[in-house]
Amino acid sequence: MTNLSLSTVGAMPITIPPEDLQALRAALRGSACAPTDAGYDEARTIWNAMIDRRPGLAIRCQGAADVMLAVDLARKHELLVAVRGGGHNVAGSAVCDGGLLIDLSPMRWVRIDPVAKRANVGPGATLADVDREAQAFGLALPTGINSTTGIGGLTLGGGFGWLTRKFGMTIDNLISAEMVTAEGKLVHVDVRDNPDLFWAIRGGGGNFGIVTNFEFQLHTVGPQVLSGLVVHPFADAKKILTQYQSILSEASHDLTCWAVMRKAPPLPFLPQEWHGREVLILAMCWVGDIAAGEKAMAPLRGLGTPIADVVSPTPFAGWQTAFDPLLTAGARNYWKTHDFEQLEGDLLDTLIEAVKALPGPECEVFIAHVGGAMSHVPVSATAYPQRSAHYIMNVHTRWRDPGDDSACIGWARDLFQGAAKYSLGSAYVNFMPDDEGDRIEKVYGPNYRRLSEIKQRYDPGNLFRSNQNIKPSKG
Ligand SMILES: Cc1cc2nc3c(=O)[nH]c(=O)nc-3n(C[C@H](O)[C@H](O)[C@H](O)COP(=O)(O)OP(=O)(O)OC[C@H]3O[C@@H](n4cnc5c(N)ncnc54)[C@H](O)[C@@H]3O)c2cc1C
């Protein structure tokens, strides 16, 4: 057996002697995959096909003990480390070139306590795993809108979706976590134990350690929610979005309505002549009594002359998968994001002009409607820095041919620049690409300094830096 070469923190690559690798393999419950081993490609392949990185070794963890062994290995050899949950992050930070990939995706448990309405969730679980188990008891956790997303990265960055206006962000429902620190120790974090770490992981991403279990508060939801899409001709976008904003400024927290601007996909309920033409889609969900929802949604559904209205009572877990077919893994993706308090006139013009020049049939601009319970939490209560935004824009550029890279990325950057003057300056780190490292301090705003001090205390050597990186304060 030959030595295994791995990149390190410094310039010199190191090798792991075969006997060390053998000992590691004997100690792991999961597996250690070198580039020629089965499981290696599965571990390193992530949602965004632009990311094609080859770690020196992938440890596919089955539990906290494996994660501790992996961190010990990384410390001993000063290895570059990447941590993978669901592998959905657009920046591709879940995987590194050379170094050690710590793959949590096998740790996929979800255990529900229906009496306490709590869930213990492994860091490799997807949102679908959580929805399926929780809905068996009529319960749900506020997460995101694409069921194949990993709970790990989503939670650590913040997490918002259809239930956020009513029940808060994913982090607002995090009761405790277990995590392995940069020293390789397993610690329990909650409001009493290690409160600084508990504060930092609620929005500060994977900077502070590797979470091996999340404990969440759940809520009674469904099983049916009133939800679906209303699709408008794009020519009406400005008028509809102006009225949309005015209706939503008064809306109940049970109602959430996201706006999506894109070319119409060939959905079966859309007349064929609209396929491939620009449309405005209002995606809406009412979390509560269905009859009350019909009444509350009427003003939104009454806007303009829609091409289609497919809003109806739908099982919550099914609604959570509604966008999955448009968001499958394997496409090239580049995202840009801003937070907005309002969708004002000139901003709408900027968005509309950009959508008229979409660089491809799968590209879209979506505006997440947030606020509600999310805005009742003070900014200083968690690391997540922005509680007053009502709209979070994602310029979601998505294409297949590498030859289109520069046109698609250029389009997203232009729109991002054009919309910057209307934004709040903060941003959702989970929607940021990998080329915005210089934006981190600004997006965390008033919370950055405390994050940087906590990073200094728990990870002064910046072992966990394959992420939207918060630098140690003395670094
Ligand atoms: C199609 C799509 C739709 C989305 N929709 C939403 C949405 O509606 N709402 C929303 O809030 N977000 C949404 N997101 C963004 C999502 O929150 C992020 O992509 C998130 O990072 C995904 O988590 P993951 O575990 O799959 O990511 P990964 O790529 O596996 O991980 C991302 C980073 O998180 C860190 N990390 C992950 N797990 C751990 C852990 N257990 N311990 C320590 N660090 C860890 C690592 O630094 C890693 O690099 C969406 C993403 C996609 C691709």
Coordinates of C-alpha atoms and ligand atoms in Angstrom, one line a residue, residues 47 83-90 93-94 104 123 143-146 148-154 156 158-161 205-206 209-212 214 258 327 335 366 396 428 430-431 466-467, ligand 1:
W47 CA -25.7 20.0 -6.1
V83 CA -17.7 19.7 5.8
R84 CA -20.6 18.4 3.8
G85 CA -24.2 18.1 4.9
G86 CA -26.7 17.9 2.1
G87 CA -24.2 19.3 -0.4
H88 CA -26.6 22.0 -1.6
N89 CA -24.6 25.1 -0.9
V90 CA -24.2 27.0 -4.2
S93 CA -17.8 25.0 0.3
A94 CA -18.9 21.4 1.2
L104 CA -22.0 13.9 7.2
P123 CA -26.7 16.6 10.1
T143 CA -37.2 25.2 6.9
G144 CA -36.8 25.9 3.1
I145 CA -38.7 25.4 0.0
N146 CA -36.7 22.6 -1.7
T148 CA -33.6 17.9 -1.1
T149 CA -31.7 20.6 0.7
G150 CA -29.7 19.5 3.7
I151 CA -30.9 20.5 7.2
G152 CA -27.2 21.1 8.3
G153 CA -26.1 24.0 6.2
L154 CA -29.6 25.4 6.0
L156 CA -26.4 27.0 10.4
G158 CA -30.5 30.7 9.2
G159 CA -33.2 28.9 7.3
F160 CA -36.5 30.3 6.0
G161 CA -39.5 29.1 4.0
G205 CA -22.6 28.9 9.4
G206 CA -20.1 26.1 9.8
G209 CA -17.4 23.4 14.7
I210 CA -19.2 20.4 13.2
V211 CA -22.8 19.9 14.4
T212 CA -23.5 16.2 14.9
F214 CA -29.8 19.3 16.0
W258 CA -42.9 34.5 -2.9
L327 CA -34.2 22.6 -8.8
W335 CA -26.4 33.1 -7.3
F366 CA -37.1 35.0 -6.9
H396 CA -30.7 32.3 -9.4
Y428 CA -28.3 35.7 3.6
N430 CA -26.5 30.7 2.3
F431 CA -27.4 32.4 -1.0
S466 CA -14.2 26.2 3.8
N467 CA -17.4 28.3 4.3
Ligands
LIG1 C1 -32.3 24.5 -4.7 C2 -32.0 25.2 -3.4 C3 -33.1 25.8 -2.7 C4 -32.9 26.5 -1.5 N1 -33.9 27.0 -0.9 C5 -33.7 27.6 0.4 C6 -34.8 28.1 1.1 O1 -36.0 28.0 0.7 N2 -34.6 28.6 2.3 C7 -33.3 28.6 2.9 O2 -33.1 29.1 4.0 N3 -32.2 28.2 2.1 C8 -32.4 27.6 0.9 N4 -31.4 27.2 0.2 C9 -30.0 27.5 0.7 C10 -29.5 26.4 1.7 O3 -29.9 26.8 2.9 C11 -28.0 26.3 1.6 O4 -27.6 25.8 0.3 C12 -27.5 25.4 2.7 O5 -26.1 25.6 2.8 C13 -27.7 23.9 2.3 O6 -27.3 23.1 3.4 P1 -26.6 21.7 3.0 O7 -26.3 21.0 4.3 O8 -27.3 21.0 1.9 O9 -25.2 22.3 2.4 P2 -23.8 21.8 2.3 O10 -23.3 22.3 0.9 O11 -23.6 20.4 2.6 O12 -23.0 22.6 3.4 C14 -22.8 24.0 3.3 C15 -21.9 24.5 4.3 O13 -22.5 24.4 5.6 C16 -21.6 23.9 6.6 N5 -22.2 22.7 7.2 C17 -23.1 21.9 6.7 N6 -23.5 21.0 7.6 C18 -22.7 21.3 8.7 C19 -22.6 20.7 10.0 N7 -23.4 19.7 10.4 N8 -21.7 21.3 10.9 C20 -20.9 22.3 10.5 N9 -21.0 22.9 9.3 C21 -21.9 22.4 8.4 C22 -20.3 23.7 5.9 O14 -19.5 24.9 6.1 C23 -20.6 23.6 4.5 O15 -19.6 24.1 3.6 C24 -31.6 26.5 -1.0 C25 -30.5 25.9 -1.7 C26 -30.7 25.3 -2.9 C27 -29.6 24.7 -3.6

